[in-house]
Amino acid sequence: MVAVTAAGAASAAVGPHHTPDDSRPPGRRPGRARLRALVDRMSLDEKVGQLFVSRAYGHSATDPDPADAEQNLAAFGVRTAAELVSRYHLGGIIYFAWAHNTRAPQQIAALSVGLQQAALTTGPRIPLLLSTDQEHGAIARIGRPATLLPGAMALGAADSTAHALRAARIAGSELAAMGIRQDYAPVADVNVDPANPVIGVRSFGSDPRAVAELVAAQVRGYQGAGVAATAKHFPGHGDTETDSHVGLPVMRHTRAVWEELDEPPFRAAVEAGVDAIMTAHIVFPALDPSGDPATLSRPIVTGLLRERLGFEGVVVTDALDMAGVRQKYGDDRVPVLALLAGCDQLLNPPDLGLAYRSVRAAVESGELTQARVEESVLRILELKARRGLFDEAYTTGREVDAAVGVQEHLDAADAIAAATTTLLANPRGLVPFDATAGPRLLVTGADPVSPTGTTGPTTAVLARELTALGCRATAVPPARAVAAAAGHAAVLVCTYNVPEGESPQRTLVAELIASGVPVVSLAVRNPYDPARLPACAAELATYSWTDVEMRAAARVLTGALRPAGRLPVPVPGRYPLGHGLTR
């Protein structure tokens, strides 16, 4: 059981309680005068610390594994996450699976409590904003037994704001139970480039109006569950061919195209009262000809986001250890320039000590004014107050048991997934299979690593689910599939981001078709795969490869479900936007 501790002195600094359902827009700030007084009492070091959200290594705030303690020592000069919070007076911590923060729900809750205790017993005694990337679908840091829900493009295929809101409310309630009160979701990018290497199925689709509606629904869902939503990646990352993790993308849209295509989802998020918006590490010449990435661009962050869209909440940078923001300036300049551009939260700098000292030195030199820093600190504190952190920063094991992975949520995930699977082609009426006849099916193809490391392998899950529904399904690796195909009613091939031109996945499908056995392809990530493969006897898109999507696909394949999903993006040369068969 996780310990419960009162927020203590910090709560007295804020004022009246606001329930987790308080998702009012940032224009109605609770306890502003008392928050302003709290800022006035803080030292410069404490103010600068509130601007930073850092990673920390280990499953425990005070007792990490020895390897994680060494990682903390090498990166930050301290051995524990609690010491890190105290040393830098941090405003937040971001959880990652690779940093060993997210092993299990009860452990995550205990980590959250330990970190909050560190924040509330040292320095200004301000609660932390604990965060993670739990988009669901292709990006999820926390796996089973937490509920894993369909991701953005799957929700786009369902085309239901009710499903989008319900998914976000479930996701938010489980995060809040584990002490995580900011989610870097939903993705507000409009994916119009099939070659986009970093967004793809993380987007709701290619129609800006549909994306805007689903973004707004998810903002309401997350914040209705007490978790700050974060619309990303402003001003829009959906038409780039470079991954900003490894390079600096350039967006070629005109200003007019941006206003028509990229702006509407962010405007919808602002109108829905979103707590935070994340910037993109992309160059957008039509919006700022300087060549600076948007994260460091005052015309974009202040001129467009603050002034044009009227956003008054917290602007958080995308991670500052990404290549896209580090190519033009050094790690000492990036955090200062981000603040000058109008950002508030500085997310995961590669060298926290250097970034912290650089911001502090910029204030002391006058490059950054105290007033500018205090403006951001006040916004961050207002967000924390709006999410109830000053009233109660802690969670309990009972809350985890009551919310995380409960049957009601698991059933809801299956119900939502039931509306997402898209039947793209079925010219011979092969699908659905008559499961009552026990058809022999061979399952093969891609087995991508689970987003959370807790589901899959994909082909084995699909075969298992088909068998549970009455088929005789066997999963085999691609190298054995052609030889094993004979005698089966069909071969089901899971494909994953098939590239243009010749590829092993294309060769596999062609050889299986040549064997004479009917072939069914399932695009388990981006739905563009059918355009890069020979035409199959049936083609489906699932938009992700975790168990909930595979269960839904199996039910469609056996007739237990009628396919209901519609393409939220066009598949060039094959299928238009909105395409989807019902049989």
Coordinates of C-alpha atoms in Angstrom, one line a residue:
M1 CA 0.0 0.0 0.0
V2 CA 1.3 3.4 -0.9
A3 CA 1.5 5.9 1.9
V4 CA -0.8 8.9 2.2
T5 CA 0.6 12.2 3.3
A6 CA -1.1 15.6 3.4
A7 CA 0.2 18.4 1.2
G8 CA 0.9 20.4 4.3
A9 CA 2.2 23.9 4.1
A10 CA 1.9 24.1 0.3
S11 CA -1.9 23.8 0.4
A12 CA -2.2 26.9 2.5
A13 CA -0.5 28.9 -0.2
V14 CA -3.2 28.3 -2.8
G15 CA -6.7 28.7 -1.6
P16 CA -10.0 27.0 -2.4
H17 CA -10.2 23.4 -3.5
H18 CA -11.0 22.6 -7.1
T19 CA -12.2 19.1 -8.0
P20 CA -10.5 16.9 -10.6
D21 CA -13.5 17.6 -12.9
D22 CA -12.6 21.3 -13.0
S23 CA -11.5 21.6 -16.6
R24 CA -12.2 25.3 -16.9
P25 CA -10.0 27.2 -19.4
P26 CA -6.9 29.0 -18.2
G27 CA -8.7 32.3 -18.4
R28 CA -10.4 31.5 -15.1
R29 CA -7.5 31.0 -12.8
P30 CA -8.1 29.7 -9.2
G31 CA -6.3 31.3 -6.4
R32 CA -4.3 33.7 -8.5
A33 CA -3.5 36.2 -5.8
R34 CA -2.1 33.6 -3.5
L35 CA -0.1 32.0 -6.3
R36 CA 1.3 35.4 -7.1
A37 CA 2.3 35.8 -3.5
L38 CA 4.0 32.4 -3.5
V39 CA 6.0 33.4 -6.6
D40 CA 7.1 36.6 -4.9
R41 CA 8.5 34.6 -1.9
M42 CA 10.5 32.2 -4.1
S43 CA 14.2 32.7 -4.7
L44 CA 15.6 32.9 -8.2
D45 CA 16.9 29.3 -7.9
E46 CA 13.5 28.1 -7.0
K47 CA 11.8 30.0 -9.8
V48 CA 14.3 28.7 -12.4
G49 CA 13.8 25.1 -11.1
Q50 CA 10.0 25.3 -11.6
L51 CA 10.6 25.8 -15.3
F52 CA 12.2 22.4 -15.8
V53 CA 10.7 18.9 -16.3
S54 CA 13.5 16.3 -16.2
R55 CA 13.9 12.6 -16.5
A56 CA 15.2 10.6 -13.5
Y57 CA 16.4 7.1 -13.5
G58 CA 14.9 4.4 -11.3
H59 CA 11.7 2.7 -10.1
S60 CA 12.0 4.4 -6.6
A61 CA 12.4 8.0 -5.5
T62 CA 14.9 7.1 -2.8
D63 CA 16.0 3.5 -3.4
P64 CA 16.8 3.0 -7.1
D65 CA 18.6 -0.1 -8.4
P66 CA 22.4 0.4 -8.3
A67 CA 22.6 0.8 -12.1
D68 CA 20.0 3.5 -12.0
A69 CA 21.7 5.3 -9.2
E70 CA 24.9 5.3 -11.3
Q71 CA 22.9 6.8 -14.2
N72 CA 21.6 9.5 -12.0
L73 CA 25.1 10.2 -10.7
A74 CA 26.5 10.5 -14.2
A75 CA 23.7 12.7 -15.5
F76 CA 22.9 14.9 -12.5
G77 CA 25.5 14.4 -9.8
V78 CA 23.0 12.8 -7.4
R79 CA 22.1 9.2 -6.8
T80 CA 18.3 9.4 -6.4
A81 CA 15.4 11.1 -8.1
A82 CA 14.4 12.6 -4.7
E83 CA 17.8 14.3 -4.5
L84 CA 17.4 15.5 -8.0
V85 CA 14.1 17.2 -7.2
S86 CA 15.5 18.8 -4.1
R87 CA 18.8 20.0 -5.7
Y88 CA 17.1 21.8 -8.6
H89 CA 13.7 22.6 -7.1
L90 CA 12.2 21.0 -10.2
G91 CA 8.7 21.7 -11.4
G92 CA 8.2 18.3 -12.8
I93 CA 9.5 14.8 -13.7
I94 CA 8.7 12.9 -16.9
Y95 CA 8.4 9.1 -16.6
F96 CA 9.9 6.8 -19.2
A97 CA 10.0 3.0 -19.5
W98 CA 13.6 3.1 -20.5
A99 CA 14.4 5.1 -17.4
H100 CA 12.8 2.2 -15.4
N101 CA 10.1 4.5 -14.0
T102 CA 7.1 2.5 -15.2
R103 CA 7.4 -1.2 -14.1
A104 CA 3.9 -1.6 -12.6
P105 CA 1.0 0.6 -11.4
Q106 CA 1.6 0.2 -7.7
Q107 CA 5.3 0.9 -8.2
I108 CA 4.5 4.0 -10.3
A109 CA 2.2 5.3 -7.5
A110 CA 4.9 4.7 -4.9
L111 CA 7.4 6.5 -7.0
S112 CA 5.0 9.4 -7.5
V113 CA 4.5 9.7 -3.7
G114 CA 8.2 9.6 -3.0
L115 CA 8.9 12.3 -5.5
Q116 CA 6.1 14.5 -4.1
Q117 CA 7.4 14.0 -0.6
A118 CA 10.8 15.3 -1.9
A119 CA 9.2 18.4 -3.4
L120 CA 6.9 19.2 -0.5
T121 CA 9.6 18.9 2.2
T122 CA 12.3 21.0 0.7
G123 CA 12.7 24.4 -0.9
P124 CA 9.4 26.3 -1.7
R125 CA 7.4 23.1 -1.0
I126 CA 5.5 23.1 -4.3
P127 CA 4.0 19.9 -5.6
L128 CA 5.5 18.4 -8.8
L129 CA 3.7 18.0 -12.1
L130 CA 4.5 14.3 -13.0
S131 CA 4.1 13.5 -16.6
T132 CA 4.5 10.9 -19.3
D133 CA 3.7 10.2 -23.0
Q134 CA 0.7 7.9 -22.8
E135 CA -0.9 8.5 -26.2
H136 CA -2.0 4.9 -26.5
G137 CA -1.7 3.0 -29.8
A138 CA 1.8 3.4 -31.0
I139 CA 3.1 5.4 -28.1
A140 CA 2.5 4.2 -24.5
R141 CA 4.9 4.2 -21.6
I142 CA 2.8 2.2 -19.2
G143 CA 1.6 -1.3 -20.2
R144 CA -0.5 -4.0 -18.7
P145 CA -2.1 -4.3 -16.3
A146 CA -3.0 -0.7 -17.1
T147 CA -5.7 -0.5 -19.8
L148 CA -4.3 -0.1 -23.3
L149 CA -6.7 1.7 -25.6
P150 CA -6.9 2.3 -29.3
G151 CA -4.6 5.2 -30.4
A152 CA -5.4 8.3 -32.3
M153 CA -5.7 7.1 -35.9
A154 CA -7.8 4.1 -34.7
L155 CA -10.1 6.6 -33.0
G156 CA -10.1 8.6 -36.2
A157 CA -11.3 5.5 -38.1
A158 CA -14.1 5.1 -35.5
D159 CA -15.0 8.8 -36.2
S160 CA -16.7 9.2 -32.8
T161 CA -16.1 12.0 -30.4
A162 CA -17.9 9.9 -27.7
H163 CA -15.3 7.2 -28.1
A164 CA -12.4 9.7 -28.1
L165 CA -13.7 11.3 -25.0
R166 CA -14.3 8.0 -23.2
A167 CA -10.9 6.7 -24.1
A168 CA -9.2 9.9 -22.7
R169 CA -11.3 9.8 -19.6
I170 CA -10.3 6.2 -18.9
A171 CA -6.7 6.9 -19.7
G172 CA -6.7 10.0 -17.5
S173 CA -8.3 8.3 -14.6
E174 CA -5.7 5.6 -14.6
L175 CA -2.8 8.1 -14.9
A176 CA -4.2 10.2 -12.0
A177 CA -4.5 7.1 -9.8
M178 CA -0.7 6.5 -10.4
G179 CA 0.1 10.1 -9.5
I180 CA 0.7 11.3 -13.1
R181 CA -1.2 14.5 -13.6
Q182 CA 0.0 15.6 -17.1
D183 CA -0.2 13.6 -20.2
Y184 CA 1.6 14.6 -23.4
A185 CA -1.5 13.9 -25.5
P186 CA -3.5 14.3 -27.6
V187 CA -1.6 14.7 -30.9
A188 CA -3.1 17.6 -32.8
D189 CA -1.0 17.2 -35.9
V190 CA -2.9 16.6 -39.2
N191 CA -1.1 13.7 -41.0
V192 CA -1.1 14.4 -44.7
D193 CA 2.2 12.8 -45.7
P194 CA 2.2 9.0 -46.0
A195 CA 6.0 9.2 -45.6
N196 CA 5.9 11.0 -42.3
P197 CA 8.3 9.0 -40.1
V198 CA 7.3 10.3 -36.7
I199 CA 3.6 11.1 -36.7
G200 CA 1.6 8.7 -38.8
V201 CA -0.9 6.8 -36.7
R202 CA -0.2 9.1 -33.8
S203 CA -2.5 11.6 -35.6
F204 CA -6.3 11.3 -35.8
G205 CA -6.2 11.7 -39.5
S206 CA -5.8 14.0 -42.5
D207 CA -9.1 16.0 -42.3
P208 CA -8.4 19.1 -40.1
R209 CA -12.1 19.4 -39.1
A210 CA -12.3 15.8 -37.9
V211 CA -9.0 16.0 -36.2
A212 CA -10.1 19.2 -34.4
E213 CA -13.3 17.6 -33.1
L214 CA -11.4 14.5 -31.7
V215 CA -8.7 16.6 -30.2
A216 CA -11.3 18.7 -28.3
A217 CA -13.0 15.6 -27.1
Q218 CA -9.8 14.2 -25.7
V219 CA -8.9 17.4 -24.0
R220 CA -12.2 17.3 -22.2
G221 CA -11.8 13.6 -21.4
Y222 CA -8.3 13.9 -19.9
Q223 CA -9.0 17.1 -18.0
G224 CA -12.3 15.8 -16.8
A225 CA -10.3 13.0 -15.1
G226 CA -8.0 15.4 -13.4
V227 CA -5.1 15.2 -15.8
A228 CA -3.6 18.1 -17.8
A229 CA -3.9 17.4 -21.5
T230 CA -1.1 18.6 -23.8
A231 CA -2.0 19.2 -27.4
K232 CA 1.1 18.7 -29.7
H233 CA 3.1 19.5 -31.7
F234 CA 2.5 23.3 -32.5
P235 CA 2.4 24.7 -35.1
G236 CA 1.9 21.2 -36.7
H237 CA 4.1 18.2 -37.5
G238 CA 1.9 16.3 -39.9
D239 CA 3.6 17.0 -43.2
T240 CA 7.3 16.4 -42.6
E241 CA 9.6 13.7 -44.0
T242 CA 12.2 14.1 -41.2
D243 CA 11.9 12.8 -37.7
S244 CA 12.7 15.7 -35.3
H245 CA 14.3 13.2 -32.9
V246 CA 17.2 12.8 -35.4
G247 CA 17.0 15.8 -37.6
L248 CA 15.4 19.2 -38.2
P249 CA 12.3 19.0 -40.4
V250 CA 11.2 21.8 -42.6
M251 CA 7.5 22.5 -43.2
R252 CA 6.8 23.8 -46.7
H253 CA 3.2 24.9 -46.2
T254 CA 2.2 28.5 -47.0
R255 CA 0.7 30.6 -44.3
A256 CA -2.7 30.1 -46.0
V257 CA -2.3 26.3 -46.0
W258 CA -1.3 26.4 -42.3
E259 CA -4.4 28.3 -41.4
E260 CA -6.6 25.8 -43.3
L261 CA -4.8 22.6 -42.4
D262 CA -2.7 22.8 -39.3
E263 CA -4.3 25.5 -37.2
P264 CA -7.8 24.2 -36.6
P265 CA -7.0 21.3 -34.2
F266 CA -4.9 23.6 -32.0
R267 CA -7.6 26.3 -32.1
A268 CA -10.1 23.6 -31.0
A269 CA -7.8 22.5 -28.2
V270 CA -7.6 26.1 -27.0
E271 CA -11.3 26.6 -27.1
A272 CA -11.8 23.3 -25.2
G273 CA -9.6 24.8 -22.4
V274 CA -6.5 22.7 -22.9
D275 CA -4.0 23.1 -20.0
A276 CA -0.8 22.9 -22.1
I277 CA 0.4 22.9 -25.7
M278 CA 3.7 21.4 -26.8
T279 CA 5.9 23.0 -29.4
A280 CA 7.5 21.2 -32.4
H281 CA 11.2 21.2 -33.3
I282 CA 10.5 22.1 -36.9
V283 CA 11.4 25.0 -39.2
F284 CA 8.4 26.7 -40.7
P285 CA 9.6 29.4 -43.1
A286 CA 6.1 30.7 -44.0
L287 CA 5.6 31.4 -40.3
D288 CA 9.1 32.5 -39.4
P289 CA 11.8 33.0 -42.0
S290 CA 14.6 33.1 -39.5
G291 CA 15.4 29.4 -39.7
D292 CA 14.8 28.9 -36.0
P293 CA 12.8 25.8 -35.0
A294 CA 9.3 26.6 -33.8
T295 CA 10.3 25.9 -30.2
L296 CA 12.7 28.8 -30.3
S297 CA 10.6 31.1 -32.5
R298 CA 8.9 34.1 -30.9
P299 CA 6.8 34.8 -34.0
I300 CA 5.3 31.2 -33.7
V301 CA 5.1 30.7 -29.9
T302 CA 4.1 34.3 -28.9
G303 CA 2.8 35.7 -32.2
L304 CA 0.6 32.7 -33.3
L305 CA -0.1 30.6 -30.2
R306 CA -0.4 33.4 -27.6
E307 CA -1.7 36.3 -29.7
R308 CA -3.5 34.8 -32.7
L309 CA -5.0 31.8 -30.9
G310 CA -5.3 33.5 -27.5
F311 CA -3.7 30.6 -25.6
E312 CA -3.1 31.6 -21.9
G313 CA -2.0 28.2 -20.6
V314 CA 1.4 26.5 -20.3
V315 CA 3.6 26.1 -23.4
V316 CA 5.9 23.1 -23.0
T317 CA 8.8 22.4 -25.3
D318 CA 9.2 19.1 -26.9
A319 CA 12.1 17.3 -25.4
L320 CA 15.2 19.4 -25.5
D321 CA 17.5 16.4 -26.1
M322 CA 16.1 15.9 -29.6
A323 CA 18.3 16.7 -32.5
G324 CA 15.8 19.0 -34.1
V325 CA 16.2 21.7 -31.5
R326 CA 20.0 21.3 -31.0
Q327 CA 21.3 21.7 -34.6
K328 CA 21.5 25.5 -34.7
Y329 CA 22.3 26.4 -31.1
G330 CA 24.2 24.8 -28.2
D331 CA 22.6 23.2 -25.3
D332 CA 23.4 26.3 -23.2
R333 CA 21.4 28.6 -25.5
V334 CA 18.4 26.4 -26.3
P335 CA 16.6 26.8 -22.9
V336 CA 17.1 30.5 -22.8
L337 CA 15.9 31.0 -26.4
A338 CA 12.9 28.8 -25.7
L339 CA 11.9 31.1 -22.8
L340 CA 12.5 34.2 -24.9
A341 CA 10.2 32.7 -27.6
G342 CA 7.4 32.4 -25.0
C343 CA 7.7 28.8 -23.8
D344 CA 7.1 28.0 -20.1
Q345 CA 8.2 24.4 -19.4
L346 CA 11.6 23.2 -20.5
L347 CA 11.3 19.5 -21.1
N348 CA 14.1 17.0 -20.5
P349 CA 17.3 19.0 -21.4
P350 CA 20.2 16.7 -22.2
D351 CA 22.3 18.4 -19.5
L352 CA 20.0 19.7 -16.8
G353 CA 22.8 21.3 -14.8
L354 CA 24.0 23.3 -17.9
A355 CA 20.5 24.3 -18.8
Y356 CA 19.7 25.4 -15.3
R357 CA 22.8 27.5 -15.0
S358 CA 22.3 29.0 -18.4
V359 CA 18.8 30.2 -17.6
R360 CA 19.9 31.6 -14.2
A361 CA 22.9 33.4 -15.8
A362 CA 20.5 34.9 -18.5
V363 CA 18.4 36.4 -15.7
E364 CA 21.4 37.7 -13.9
S365 CA 22.8 39.3 -17.1
G366 CA 19.4 40.9 -17.9
E367 CA 18.9 38.9 -21.1
L368 CA 15.9 37.3 -19.4
T369 CA 14.0 39.5 -17.0
Q370 CA 12.7 38.3 -13.6
A371 CA 9.3 39.3 -14.8
R372 CA 9.5 36.9 -17.8
V373 CA 10.5 34.0 -15.6
E374 CA 7.8 34.8 -13.1
E375 CA 5.2 34.9 -15.9
S376 CA 6.0 31.3 -16.7
V377 CA 6.3 30.1 -13.1
L378 CA 2.8 31.6 -12.4
R379 CA 1.3 29.8 -15.4
I380 CA 2.9 26.5 -14.2
L381 CA 1.6 27.0 -10.6
E382 CA -1.9 27.8 -11.9
L383 CA -1.9 24.6 -13.9
K384 CA -0.9 22.7 -10.8
A385 CA -3.6 24.4 -8.8
R386 CA -6.2 23.7 -11.5
R387 CA -5.4 20.0 -11.3
G388 CA -5.8 20.0 -7.5
L389 CA -2.2 19.3 -6.7
F390 CA -1.9 21.9 -4.0
D391 CA -5.0 20.4 -2.4
E392 CA -3.8 16.8 -2.5
A393 CA -0.6 15.9 -4.3
Y394 CA -0.5 12.2 -3.2
T395 CA -2.1 9.1 -4.5
T396 CA -2.7 5.7 -2.7
G397 CA -2.6 2.1 -3.5
R398 CA -6.4 2.0 -3.0
E399 CA -6.8 4.5 -5.9
V400 CA -4.6 2.3 -8.1
D401 CA -6.7 -0.8 -7.3
A402 CA -9.9 1.1 -8.0
A403 CA -9.0 2.5 -11.3
V404 CA -6.0 0.9 -13.1
G405 CA -6.9 -2.0 -15.5
V406 CA -10.3 -2.6 -13.9
Q407 CA -12.7 -4.7 -15.9
E408 CA -15.0 -1.8 -16.8
H409 CA -12.1 -0.1 -18.5
L410 CA -10.9 -3.2 -20.3
D411 CA -14.4 -3.8 -21.6
A412 CA -14.6 -0.2 -22.7
A413 CA -11.3 -0.6 -24.6
D414 CA -12.7 -3.6 -26.5
A415 CA -15.9 -1.8 -27.2
I416 CA -14.0 1.2 -28.6
A417 CA -11.7 -1.0 -30.7
A418 CA -14.7 -2.7 -32.2
A419 CA -15.5 0.5 -34.1
T420 CA -12.0 0.9 -35.5
T421 CA -10.9 -2.0 -37.6
T422 CA -11.3 -1.1 -41.3
L423 CA -12.0 -3.6 -44.1
L424 CA -10.4 -2.1 -47.2
A425 CA -10.8 -4.8 -49.8
N426 CA -12.8 -8.0 -50.0
P427 CA -13.5 -8.7 -53.7
R428 CA -14.1 -12.4 -53.3
G429 CA -16.1 -12.2 -50.1
L430 CA -13.4 -14.2 -48.3
V431 CA -14.0 -12.3 -45.1
P432 CA -15.5 -13.2 -42.7
F433 CA -14.4 -16.7 -42.3
D434 CA -16.9 -19.3 -41.2
A435 CA -15.5 -19.9 -37.8
T436 CA -18.1 -22.7 -37.1
A437 CA -16.4 -24.8 -39.8
G438 CA -13.0 -24.5 -38.0
P439 CA -11.0 -23.2 -41.0
R440 CA -7.3 -23.7 -40.9
L441 CA -5.5 -20.3 -41.0
L442 CA -1.9 -19.4 -41.1
V443 CA -0.7 -16.2 -39.5
T444 CA 2.6 -14.6 -40.3
G445 CA 4.4 -11.3 -41.0
A446 CA 5.6 -8.5 -38.9
D447 CA 5.9 -8.8 -35.1
P448 CA 6.9 -5.3 -34.0
V449 CA 7.9 -4.7 -30.4
S450 CA 5.0 -3.7 -28.3
P451 CA 4.8 0.0 -27.5
T452 CA 4.8 -0.9 -23.8
G453 CA 6.7 -4.2 -23.9
T454 CA 3.7 -6.0 -22.4
T455 CA 1.7 -7.2 -25.3
G456 CA 2.3 -9.4 -28.4
P457 CA 3.9 -10.9 -30.3
T458 CA 1.3 -9.6 -32.8
T459 CA 1.0 -12.8 -35.0
A460 CA 0.7 -15.0 -31.9
V461 CA -2.0 -12.9 -30.4
L462 CA -4.0 -12.8 -33.6
A463 CA -3.7 -16.6 -34.0
R464 CA -4.7 -17.1 -30.4
E465 CA -7.8 -14.9 -30.7
L466 CA -8.8 -16.5 -34.0
T467 CA -8.5 -19.9 -32.4
A468 CA -10.6 -18.8 -29.4
L469 CA -13.3 -17.8 -31.9
G470 CA -13.4 -21.3 -33.5
C471 CA -10.7 -21.2 -36.2
R472 CA -7.6 -23.4 -36.2
A473 CA -5.0 -20.7 -36.5
T474 CA -1.2 -21.2 -36.3
A475 CA 1.5 -18.4 -36.2
V476 CA 4.7 -19.0 -38.1
P477 CA 7.7 -16.7 -38.8
P478 CA 7.9 -15.3 -42.4
A479 CA 10.8 -17.5 -43.3
R480 CA 8.6 -20.6 -42.9
A481 CA 5.3 -19.1 -44.2
V482 CA 5.5 -20.0 -47.9
A483 CA 6.4 -23.6 -47.3
A484 CA 3.7 -23.9 -44.7
A485 CA 0.9 -22.2 -46.7
A486 CA -0.5 -25.3 -48.5
G487 CA -3.7 -26.7 -47.1
H488 CA -4.8 -23.6 -45.3
A489 CA -8.0 -21.7 -46.1
A490 CA -6.0 -18.5 -46.0
V491 CA -2.8 -16.9 -45.0
L492 CA -3.0 -13.7 -42.8
V493 CA 0.0 -11.4 -43.2
C494 CA 0.6 -8.6 -40.7
T495 CA 2.5 -5.8 -42.4
Y496 CA 4.2 -2.9 -40.7
N497 CA 5.1 0.4 -42.5
V498 CA 5.9 -1.2 -45.8
P499 CA 8.4 1.1 -47.7
E500 CA 8.1 2.1 -51.3
G501 CA 9.7 -0.2 -53.9
E502 CA 11.0 -3.7 -53.3
S503 CA 11.1 -4.9 -49.7
P504 CA 11.1 -8.2 -47.8
Q505 CA 7.4 -7.6 -46.8
R506 CA 6.4 -7.1 -50.4
T507 CA 8.4 -10.2 -51.5
L508 CA 6.7 -12.3 -48.8
V509 CA 3.2 -11.2 -49.9
A510 CA 4.0 -11.8 -53.6
E511 CA 5.4 -15.3 -52.9
L512 CA 2.4 -16.2 -50.7
I513 CA 0.0 -15.1 -53.4
A514 CA 1.9 -17.1 -56.0
S515 CA 1.4 -20.2 -53.8
G516 CA -2.3 -20.1 -54.6
V517 CA -3.5 -19.8 -51.1
P518 CA -5.8 -16.7 -50.5
V519 CA -3.8 -14.0 -48.7
V520 CA -5.3 -11.4 -46.3
S521 CA -3.1 -8.5 -45.4
L522 CA -3.5 -6.5 -42.1
A523 CA -1.7 -3.2 -41.9
V524 CA -0.9 -3.1 -38.2
R525 CA 0.5 0.4 -38.1
N526 CA 0.2 2.9 -40.9
P527 CA -2.7 2.1 -43.2
Y528 CA -0.7 3.1 -46.4
D529 CA 0.8 -0.5 -46.7
P530 CA -1.8 -1.8 -49.3
A531 CA -0.6 0.7 -51.9
R532 CA 2.9 -0.8 -51.6
L533 CA 1.9 -4.4 -51.8
P534 CA 0.3 -6.7 -54.5
A535 CA -3.5 -6.7 -54.2
C536 CA -4.6 -9.4 -51.8
A537 CA -7.8 -11.4 -51.4
A538 CA -8.7 -9.1 -48.5
E539 CA -7.1 -6.1 -46.9
L540 CA -7.6 -4.6 -43.5
A541 CA -6.1 -1.8 -41.4
T542 CA -5.9 -2.0 -37.6
Y543 CA -3.8 1.2 -36.9
S544 CA -1.9 -0.5 -34.1
W545 CA -0.6 -3.9 -33.0
T546 CA -1.3 -4.2 -29.3
D547 CA -3.7 -6.9 -28.1
V548 CA -6.9 -4.8 -28.1
E549 CA -6.5 -4.1 -31.8
M550 CA -5.7 -7.7 -32.6
R551 CA -8.8 -8.9 -30.7
A552 CA -11.0 -6.5 -32.7
A553 CA -9.4 -7.7 -36.0
A554 CA -10.0 -11.4 -35.1
R555 CA -13.6 -10.6 -34.4
V556 CA -14.0 -8.9 -37.7
L557 CA -12.2 -11.7 -39.6
T558 CA -14.6 -14.3 -38.1
G559 CA -17.8 -12.3 -38.4
A560 CA -18.2 -11.7 -34.7
L561 CA -18.0 -8.0 -35.5
R562 CA -19.1 -6.2 -38.6
P563 CA -16.3 -3.9 -39.8
A564 CA -17.1 -0.3 -38.9
G565 CA -13.9 1.7 -39.3
R566 CA -13.4 4.2 -42.1
L567 CA -10.1 5.4 -43.4
P568 CA -9.2 8.7 -41.6
V569 CA -6.5 9.3 -44.3
P570 CA -6.4 8.5 -48.0
V571 CA -4.2 5.7 -49.2
P572 CA -2.7 7.2 -52.4
G573 CA -3.5 5.3 -55.5
R574 CA -5.8 2.8 -53.7
Y575 CA -8.4 4.2 -51.3
P576 CA -10.0 7.6 -50.7
L577 CA -10.5 9.3 -47.3
G578 CA -13.5 7.7 -45.6
H579 CA -13.3 4.4 -47.4
G580 CA -14.3 1.3 -45.5
L581 CA -16.4 -1.8 -46.3
T582 CA -19.0 -3.3 -44.1
R583 CA -18.7 -6.8 -45.5

